[in-house]
CSV table of C-alpha atoms and ligand atoms in Angstrom, one decimal:
chain,number,residue,atom,x,y,z
A,54,MET,CA,0.0,0.2,-0.2
A,55,LYS,CA,1.3,3.3,-0.9
A,56,PHE,CA,0.3,6.5,1.3
A,57,SER,CA,1.2,10.5,1.0
A,58,ARG,CA,3.4,12.6,3.3
A,59,ILE,CA,3.6,16.3,3.2
A,60,VAL,CA,7.2,16.7,2.4
A,61,GLY,CA,7.4,20.5,2.5
A,62,THR,CA,5.0,23.5,3.0
A,63,GLY,CA,4.9,27.2,2.1
A,64,SER,CA,3.0,30.3,2.5
A,65,TYR,CA,2.6,33.8,1.3
A,66,LEU,CA,0.7,36.9,2.4
A,67,PRO,CA,0.8,39.6,0.0
A,68,GLU,CA,2.4,42.9,0.9
A,69,LYS,CA,0.1,45.4,1.8
A,70,VAL,CA,-1.5,45.3,5.4
A,71,LEU,CA,-4.9,46.3,6.2
A,72,SER,CA,-5.5,47.4,10.3
A,73,ASN,CA,-8.4,47.3,12.1
A,74,GLU,CA,-7.9,51.0,12.9
A,75,GLU,CA,-7.4,51.5,8.8
A,76,LEU,CA,-10.5,49.8,8.2
A,77,SER,CA,-12.7,51.6,10.4
A,78,LYS,CA,-11.8,54.8,9.2
A,79,SER,CA,-13.6,53.6,6.4
A,80,VAL,CA,-16.5,51.7,7.4
A,81,ASP,CA,-19.0,51.6,10.6
A,82,THR,CA,-16.5,49.5,12.9
A,83,SER,CA,-13.9,49.1,15.6
A,84,ASP,CA,-10.6,47.7,16.8
A,85,GLU,CA,-12.4,46.6,19.7
A,86,TRP,CA,-15.1,45.1,18.6
A,87,ILE,CA,-13.5,43.1,15.4
A,88,ARG,CA,-10.8,41.8,17.8
A,89,GLU,CA,-13.1,40.7,20.9
A,90,ARG,CA,-15.7,39.0,18.1
A,91,THR,CA,-12.9,37.3,16.1
A,92,GLY,CA,-9.3,37.6,17.2
A,93,ILE,CA,-8.4,39.3,14.0
A,94,ARG,CA,-5.9,42.3,14.0
A,95,GLN,CA,-5.4,43.1,10.2
A,96,ARG,CA,-5.7,41.3,7.0
A,97,HIS,CA,-3.3,41.3,3.9
A,98,ILE,CA,-4.6,42.8,0.6
A,99,VAL,CA,-3.4,42.0,-2.7
A,100,ALA,CA,-2.0,44.7,-5.2
A,101,ASP,CA,-3.5,45.8,-8.1
A,102,GLY,CA,-2.7,43.6,-10.9
A,103,GLN,CA,-1.7,40.5,-8.4
A,104,TYR,CA,-4.1,37.6,-8.8
A,105,THR,CA,-4.3,34.5,-7.0
A,106,SER,CA,-2.4,32.5,-9.5
A,107,ASP,CA,0.6,34.9,-8.3
A,108,LEU,CA,-0.1,34.4,-4.3
A,109,ALA,CA,-0.2,30.4,-5.3
A,110,LEU,CA,3.3,30.9,-7.1
A,111,ASN,CA,4.8,32.3,-4.1
A,112,ALA,CA,3.4,29.4,-1.9
A,113,SER,CA,4.0,27.0,-4.1
A,114,LEU,CA,8.0,28.0,-4.6
A,115,GLN,CA,8.4,27.8,-0.6
A,116,ALA,CA,7.0,24.2,-0.5
A,117,LEU,CA,8.5,22.8,-3.6
A,118,ASP,CA,12.0,24.3,-1.9
A,119,ALA,CA,11.1,23.0,1.5
A,120,ALA,CA,10.4,19.7,-0.1
A,121,GLY,CA,13.2,19.4,-2.3
A,122,ILE,CA,11.4,18.9,-5.3
A,123,HIS,CA,11.9,21.0,-8.9
A,124,ALA,CA,8.3,21.5,-10.0
A,125,ASP,CA,9.6,19.4,-13.4
A,126,ASP,CA,8.9,16.2,-11.0
A,127,LEU,CA,5.2,17.5,-10.3
A,128,ASP,CA,2.7,14.5,-11.4
A,129,LEU,CA,-0.4,17.0,-10.3
A,130,ILE,CA,-1.1,20.3,-9.6
A,131,VAL,CA,-4.6,20.7,-7.4
A,132,LEU,CA,-5.4,24.1,-6.3
A,133,ALA,CA,-8.3,25.3,-4.1
A,134,THR,CA,-9.7,28.3,-4.5
A,135,SER,CA,-13.0,30.6,-4.6
A,136,THR,CA,-11.2,33.4,-6.4
A,137,PRO,CA,-10.0,32.2,-9.6
A,138,ASP,CA,-8.0,34.8,-11.8
A,139,VAL,CA,-10.7,34.1,-15.0
A,140,VAL,CA,-13.6,31.9,-15.3
A,141,PHE,CA,-11.1,29.6,-17.3
A,142,PRO,CA,-8.8,28.1,-17.5
A,143,SER,CA,-8.0,27.0,-14.0
A,144,THR,CA,-5.9,28.8,-11.7
A,145,ALA,CA,-3.9,25.5,-11.6
A,146,SER,CA,-3.3,25.6,-15.2
A,147,ILE,CA,-2.3,29.3,-14.8
A,148,LEU,CA,0.2,28.4,-11.9
A,149,GLN,CA,1.5,25.6,-14.1
A,150,GLU,CA,2.5,28.1,-16.4
A,151,LYS,CA,4.0,30.3,-13.8
A,152,LEU,CA,6.0,27.2,-12.5
A,153,ASN,CA,7.2,26.7,-15.9
A,154,VAL,CA,6.6,23.2,-16.4
A,155,ARG,CA,4.4,21.0,-19.2
A,156,GLY,CA,2.5,18.1,-19.4
A,157,CYS,CA,1.3,17.4,-15.5
A,158,GLY,CA,-2.5,17.4,-14.7
A,159,ALA,CA,-3.6,20.8,-13.1
A,160,PHE,CA,-7.3,21.6,-12.0
A,161,ASP,CA,-9.2,23.9,-9.1
A,162,VAL,CA,-11.1,22.3,-6.5
A,163,GLN,CA,-14.0,24.9,-5.2
A,164,ALA,CA,-15.2,23.9,-2.0
A,165,VAL,CA,-14.5,27.6,-0.3
A,166,CYS,CA,-13.2,27.7,3.2
A,167,ALA,CA,-12.7,23.9,3.4
A,168,GLY,CA,-10.9,23.3,-0.1
A,169,PHE,CA,-7.9,22.8,1.0
A,170,ALA,CA,-8.9,19.9,3.1
A,171,TYR,CA,-11.0,19.0,-0.2
A,172,ALA,CA,-7.7,19.3,-2.2
A,173,LEU,CA,-5.6,17.2,0.4
A,174,SER,CA,-8.2,14.6,0.0
A,175,VAL,CA,-8.6,14.3,-3.7
A,176,ALA,CA,-4.1,14.7,-3.9
A,177,ASP,CA,-4.1,11.5,-1.3
A,178,GLN,CA,-6.5,9.3,-3.7
A,179,PHE,CA,-4.2,9.9,-6.9
A,180,ILE,CA,-1.2,9.1,-4.8
A,181,LYS,CA,-2.7,6.0,-2.9
A,182,ALA,CA,-4.1,4.6,-6.5
A,183,GLY,CA,-0.3,4.8,-7.6
A,184,THR,CA,-1.4,7.2,-10.4
A,185,CYS,CA,1.0,10.2,-8.9
A,186,GLN,CA,4.3,10.3,-7.1
A,187,ASN,CA,4.5,14.2,-6.3
A,188,VAL,CA,1.6,16.2,-6.0
A,189,LEU,CA,1.3,20.3,-5.4
A,190,VAL,CA,-1.7,21.0,-3.4
A,191,ILE,CA,-2.6,24.8,-2.7
A,192,GLY,CA,-5.1,26.8,-1.1
A,193,ALA,CA,-5.0,30.6,-3.0
A,194,GLU,CA,-7.7,33.2,-2.5
A,195,THR,CA,-7.8,37.0,-3.2
A,196,PHE,CA,-11.2,37.5,-1.4
A,197,SER,CA,-10.9,41.0,-1.2
A,198,ARG,CA,-11.9,41.0,-4.5
A,199,ILE,CA,-15.3,39.8,-3.9
A,200,LEU,CA,-15.8,41.7,-0.5
A,201,ASP,CA,-18.4,44.6,-0.5
A,202,TRP,CA,-16.3,46.8,1.3
A,203,THR,CA,-19.5,49.0,2.6
A,204,ASP,CA,-20.6,45.8,4.6
A,205,ARG,CA,-19.1,45.7,8.1
A,206,THR,CA,-20.4,42.2,8.6
A,207,THR,CA,-18.4,40.9,5.6
A,208,CYS,CA,-15.3,42.6,5.0
A,209,VAL,CA,-13.8,43.0,8.3
A,210,LEU,CA,-13.4,39.1,8.2
A,211,PHE,CA,-11.4,37.9,5.1
A,212,GLY,CA,-8.3,38.8,3.7
A,213,ASP,CA,-5.9,37.4,0.9
A,214,GLY,CA,-3.3,34.5,1.2
A,215,ALA,CA,-2.0,31.4,0.2
A,216,GLY,CA,-0.4,28.1,1.4
A,217,ALA,CA,0.8,24.7,-0.1
A,218,VAL,CA,2.5,21.4,0.5
A,219,VAL,CA,4.0,19.3,-1.7
A,220,LEU,CA,2.8,15.2,-1.2
A,221,THR,CA,4.9,12.6,-2.3
A,222,GLY,CA,4.0,8.9,-2.0
A,223,GLY,CA,5.9,6.1,0.2
A,224,ASP,CA,5.7,3.3,2.2
A,225,LYS,CA,5.2,5.3,5.3
A,226,ALA,CA,1.8,6.7,6.4
A,227,GLY,CA,1.8,10.3,6.6
A,228,LEU,CA,-1.8,11.4,5.7
A,229,HIS,CA,-3.8,8.8,7.8
A,230,SER,CA,-7.2,9.6,6.8
A,231,THR,CA,-9.1,12.5,5.1
A,232,HIS,CA,-12.5,13.7,5.3
A,233,ILE,CA,-14.9,15.6,3.1
A,234,HIS,CA,-18.4,16.4,3.8
A,235,ALA,CA,-21.2,18.8,2.2
A,236,ASP,CA,-24.8,19.9,3.3
A,237,GLY,CA,-26.2,22.0,0.1
A,238,ARG,CA,-29.1,22.9,1.8
A,239,PHE,CA,-27.5,25.6,3.6
A,240,GLN,CA,-25.8,27.5,0.9
A,241,ASP,CA,-27.9,30.7,1.0
A,242,LEU,CA,-26.0,31.6,4.9
A,243,LEU,CA,-22.6,31.8,3.6
A,244,HIS,CA,-22.6,32.9,-0.4
A,245,VAL,CA,-21.7,35.1,-3.5
A,246,PRO,CA,-25.2,34.9,-4.8
A,247,THR,CA,-23.9,36.2,-8.9
A,248,GLY,CA,-21.5,33.9,-11.0
A,249,VAL,CA,-21.5,33.0,-14.4
A,250,SER,CA,-24.4,31.5,-15.0
A,251,LYS,CA,-26.8,33.6,-12.9
A,252,GLN,CA,-25.1,36.9,-13.4
A,253,TYR,CA,-27.4,37.3,-16.7
A,254,ASN,CA,-30.6,37.2,-14.7
A,255,GLU,CA,-31.9,40.7,-13.3
A,256,MET,CA,-32.5,40.0,-10.1
A,257,PHE,CA,-29.0,38.9,-9.1
A,258,LYS,CA,-27.0,41.7,-11.0
A,259,ALA,CA,-26.1,43.7,-8.0
A,260,GLN,CA,-25.3,40.9,-5.7
A,261,THR,CA,-21.3,40.1,-6.7
A,262,ALA,CA,-20.2,40.2,-3.0
A,263,VAL,CA,-20.2,37.5,-0.1
A,264,GLN,CA,-23.2,37.5,2.0
A,265,MET,CA,-23.2,35.4,5.3
A,266,ASN,CA,-25.6,34.7,8.3
A,267,GLY,CA,-22.8,35.1,10.7
A,268,GLN,CA,-24.6,33.4,13.7
A,269,LYS,CA,-25.9,30.9,11.8
A,270,VAL,CA,-22.3,29.6,10.3
A,271,PHE,CA,-20.8,30.1,13.5
A,272,LYS,CA,-23.2,27.6,15.2
A,273,TRP,CA,-23.3,25.1,12.1
A,274,ALA,CA,-19.2,25.5,11.8
A,275,VAL,CA,-18.5,24.3,15.7
A,276,ARG,CA,-21.1,21.5,15.4
A,277,GLU,CA,-19.6,19.9,12.6
A,278,MET,CA,-16.1,20.9,12.5
A,279,SER,CA,-16.0,19.6,16.2
A,280,ALA,CA,-17.6,16.4,15.6
A,281,LEU,CA,-15.6,15.8,12.5
A,282,ALA,CA,-12.5,16.1,14.6
A,283,ILE,CA,-14.1,13.9,16.7
A,284,LYS,CA,-15.0,11.5,14.5
A,285,THR,CA,-11.3,11.8,12.7
A,286,LEU,CA,-9.8,10.4,16.2
A,287,GLU,CA,-11.9,7.8,16.5
A,288,GLU,CA,-11.2,6.3,13.3
A,289,ASN,CA,-7.5,6.5,13.4
A,290,GLY,CA,-8.1,4.7,17.2
A,291,LEU,CA,-6.5,8.0,18.8
A,292,ASN,CA,-7.8,10.4,21.3
A,293,ALA,CA,-7.1,14.4,21.9
A,294,ASP,CA,-4.1,13.2,23.9
A,295,ASP,CA,-2.4,12.0,20.9
A,296,VAL,CA,-2.5,15.0,18.7
A,297,ASP,CA,0.6,17.6,18.9
A,298,TRP,CA,-1.2,20.0,16.8
A,299,MET,CA,-5.0,20.8,15.7
A,300,VAL,CA,-4.5,22.8,13.0
A,301,PRO,CA,-7.7,24.6,12.2
A,302,HIS,CA,-9.3,26.6,9.6
A,303,GLN,CA,-8.8,30.4,10.7
A,304,ALA,CA,-11.7,32.1,10.7
A,305,ASN,CA,-12.5,33.0,14.5
A,306,PHE,CA,-10.4,33.2,17.5
A,307,ARG,CA,-14.0,31.8,18.8
A,308,ILE,CA,-14.6,29.5,16.8
A,309,ILE,CA,-11.4,28.1,17.2
A,310,GLU,CA,-11.4,28.1,20.9
A,311,ALA,CA,-15.1,26.4,21.2
A,312,VAL,CA,-14.1,23.6,18.5
A,313,ALA,CA,-10.7,22.9,20.5
A,314,SER,CA,-12.8,22.9,23.7
A,315,LYS,CA,-14.9,20.2,22.6
A,316,VAL,CA,-12.2,18.3,21.1
A,317,GLY,CA,-10.3,18.2,24.2
A,318,VAL,CA,-7.1,19.6,22.8
A,319,PRO,CA,-6.1,22.4,24.9
A,320,MET,CA,-5.0,26.1,23.3
A,321,GLU,CA,-1.2,25.6,23.7
A,322,ARG,CA,-1.8,22.6,20.6
A,323,VAL,CA,-3.4,24.8,18.3
A,324,VAL,CA,-2.1,26.7,15.7
A,325,VAL,CA,-3.7,30.3,15.4
A,326,THR,CA,-3.0,32.9,13.0
A,327,VAL,CA,-6.2,34.6,12.3
A,328,GLN,CA,-4.9,37.4,14.2
A,329,ASP,CA,-2.2,38.1,11.4
A,330,HIS,CA,-4.9,37.6,8.2
A,331,GLY,CA,-8.0,37.3,8.8
A,332,ASN,CA,-10.3,34.5,7.5
A,333,THR,CA,-8.4,33.7,4.1
A,334,SER,CA,-10.8,30.4,3.0
A,335,ALA,CA,-9.0,27.9,1.6
A,336,ALA,CA,-5.8,29.4,2.2
A,337,SER,CA,-5.8,29.3,5.6
A,338,VAL,CA,-5.1,26.2,7.1
A,339,PRO,CA,-1.9,25.4,4.6
A,340,LEU,CA,-1.3,29.1,5.9
A,341,ALA,CA,-1.2,28.1,9.2
A,342,LEU,CA,0.6,25.0,9.0
A,343,ASP,CA,3.3,26.6,7.0
A,344,THR,CA,3.8,28.8,10.1
A,345,ALA,CA,3.9,26.6,12.7
A,346,VAL,CA,6.5,24.2,11.0
A,347,ARG,CA,8.5,27.5,10.1
A,348,ASP,CA,8.3,28.6,13.6
A,349,GLY,CA,9.4,25.3,14.8
A,350,ARG,CA,6.3,24.4,16.7
A,351,VAL,CA,5.7,21.7,14.4
A,352,GLN,CA,8.2,19.2,14.5
A,353,PRO,CA,8.8,15.7,11.7
A,354,GLY,CA,6.9,12.8,13.2
A,355,ASP,CA,4.3,15.3,14.8
A,356,LYS,CA,0.2,14.1,15.0
A,357,ILE,CA,-1.8,16.7,13.1
A,358,LEU,CA,-5.3,16.9,12.9
A,359,LEU,CA,-6.5,19.7,10.3
A,360,GLU,CA,-9.9,20.6,9.9
A,361,ALA,CA,-12.3,23.2,8.2
A,362,PHE,CA,-16.0,24.7,7.2
A,363,GLY,CA,-17.0,26.7,4.7
A,364,GLY,CA,-19.7,28.0,2.4
A,365,GLY,CA,-21.7,24.8,0.5
A,366,PHE,CA,-21.7,24.1,3.4
A,367,THR,CA,-18.5,22.2,2.9
A,368,TRP,CA,-16.4,21.1,5.7
A,369,GLY,CA,-13.4,18.6,6.0
A,370,SER,CA,-10.5,17.4,8.1
A,371,ALA,CA,-7.5,15.1,8.0
A,372,LEU,CA,-5.0,13.2,10.3
A,373,ILE,CA,-1.7,13.2,9.3
A,374,THR,CA,1.7,12.4,10.7
A,375,MET,CA,4.5,15.1,9.4
B,136,LIG,O1,-15.0,30.2,6.7
B,136,LIG,C1,-16.3,30.2,7.1
B,136,LIG,C2,-17.2,31.1,7.4
B,136,LIG,N1,-17.3,31.9,8.2
B,136,LIG,C3,-17.1,32.2,9.8
B,136,LIG,O2,-17.3,31.1,10.4
B,136,LIG,C4,-17.6,33.0,10.5
B,136,LIG,C5,-19.1,33.0,11.6
B,136,LIG,N2,-19.6,33.9,12.2
B,136,LIG,C6,-18.7,34.7,13.0
B,136,LIG,O3,-17.5,34.3,13.2
B,136,LIG,C7,-19.4,35.6,13.7
B,136,LIG,O4,-21.1,35.8,13.6
B,136,LIG,C8,-19.3,37.4,13.4
B,136,LIG,C9,-17.6,37.6,13.6
B,136,LIG,C10,-19.6,37.5,12.0
B,136,LIG,C11,-20.4,38.2,14.1
B,136,LIG,O5,-20.0,38.2,15.5
B,136,LIG,P1,-21.5,37.5,16.4
B,136,LIG,O6,-21.0,37.8,17.6
B,136,LIG,O7,-22.3,37.0,15.6
B,136,LIG,O8,-22.0,39.0,16.5
B,136,LIG,P2,-23.2,39.4,15.7
B,136,LIG,O9,-23.5,39.2,14.3
B,136,LIG,O10,-24.4,38.9,16.6
B,136,LIG,O11,-23.5,40.8,16.0
B,136,LIG,C12,-23.7,41.9,17.3
B,136,LIG,C13,-23.6,43.2,17.1
B,136,LIG,C14,-24.7,43.4,15.7
B,136,LIG,O12,-25.4,44.7,16.5
B,136,LIG,P3,-26.8,44.9,17.3
B,136,LIG,O13,-27.7,44.3,16.7
B,136,LIG,O14,-26.2,44.0,18.3
B,136,LIG,O15,-26.7,46.2,17.5
B,136,LIG,C15,-24.2,44.0,14.3
B,136,LIG,O16,-24.8,45.2,13.7
B,136,LIG,O17,-22.6,43.9,16.2
B,136,LIG,C16,-22.6,44.2,15.1
B,136,LIG,N3,-21.6,44.2,14.1
B,136,LIG,C17,-20.6,45.0,13.9
B,136,LIG,N4,-20.2,45.9,14.5
B,136,LIG,C18,-19.5,46.5,14.7
B,136,LIG,C19,-21.9,43.6,13.1
B,136,LIG,N5,-20.5,43.4,12.1
B,136,LIG,C20,-20.0,44.6,12.9
B,136,LIG,C21,-18.4,45.0,12.9
B,136,LIG,N6,-18.1,46.5,14.2
B,136,LIG,N7,-18.0,44.7,12.2
């Protein structure tokens, strides 16, 4: 049996930082409200002419460098995003061109904030099946481009960024299990009402930005992420004490705390980066993972529990040995 293992991580945040203070000059909010309700202190915003594929490229180059793998040796690129550069081709194809490689498969996965869990799960299947040896998995977003910057209930929460990992096949288990779920009944609670097909309908024309029922999403996120995290541990015959680090989706510090408490992992073993970049959707889990790898918290051999929740609703998890 072949297993996949993470052999390199990388991440990238755009240069421009937008602090809560700065944001409160243009929208009716305050640093105090944002910090108390979400834990967010600032977010990063892409520059004009900088796209999701550019953020993905920076994160990917770091991950490939850390893995010691050349882009030519990739068999597949799977990129999770809800903010692709263009309608088509896929941002994964654009990234492939920017990496200056040819021929390997490249496609996008769309599962909003759970996108990285989905992409990791897909990549894992290709490696386990023996179809691919080296797979680049990325979560990259430019959510600043789909926000209504006058809507304080959403614009304070999100930011731009990218995270990437290189997965390689081998005999030693790295990814023990991945789990993905969706429930399409709740799409109206967190969505962008327009798109390619719907934009031609007059009724939806003005609704081009993220809309969210924050309180309902909050409750579902806590409930489903904690239930799935517990199930993931059970399926692997483990309990919370066996987890070295929990790396959750970085949407809101209160959600992270509530899930950790339900699962039984103390906050000292939870990676929290939401304060530095807000909710970067599909990028948030690989960004947090890379941060903890680079600052030395996550060490080879550590057991990591990843989890995420997003629009759709979609949610997912993975249990990993680094
Ligand atoms: O990635 C997955 C997707 N996202 C999430 O997981 C986010 C889930 N939801 C949340 O994180 C939280 O629900 C929010 C951070 C969005 C909101 O926090 P909350 O504690 O649920 O606040 P609330 O919506 O109950 O609003 C409380 C008050 C309201 O005023 P009133 O009605 O009490 O007078 C809001 O109008 O806060 C007001 N408010 C704000 N005030 C200042 C809402 N947004 C803001 C704001 N600044 N930015």
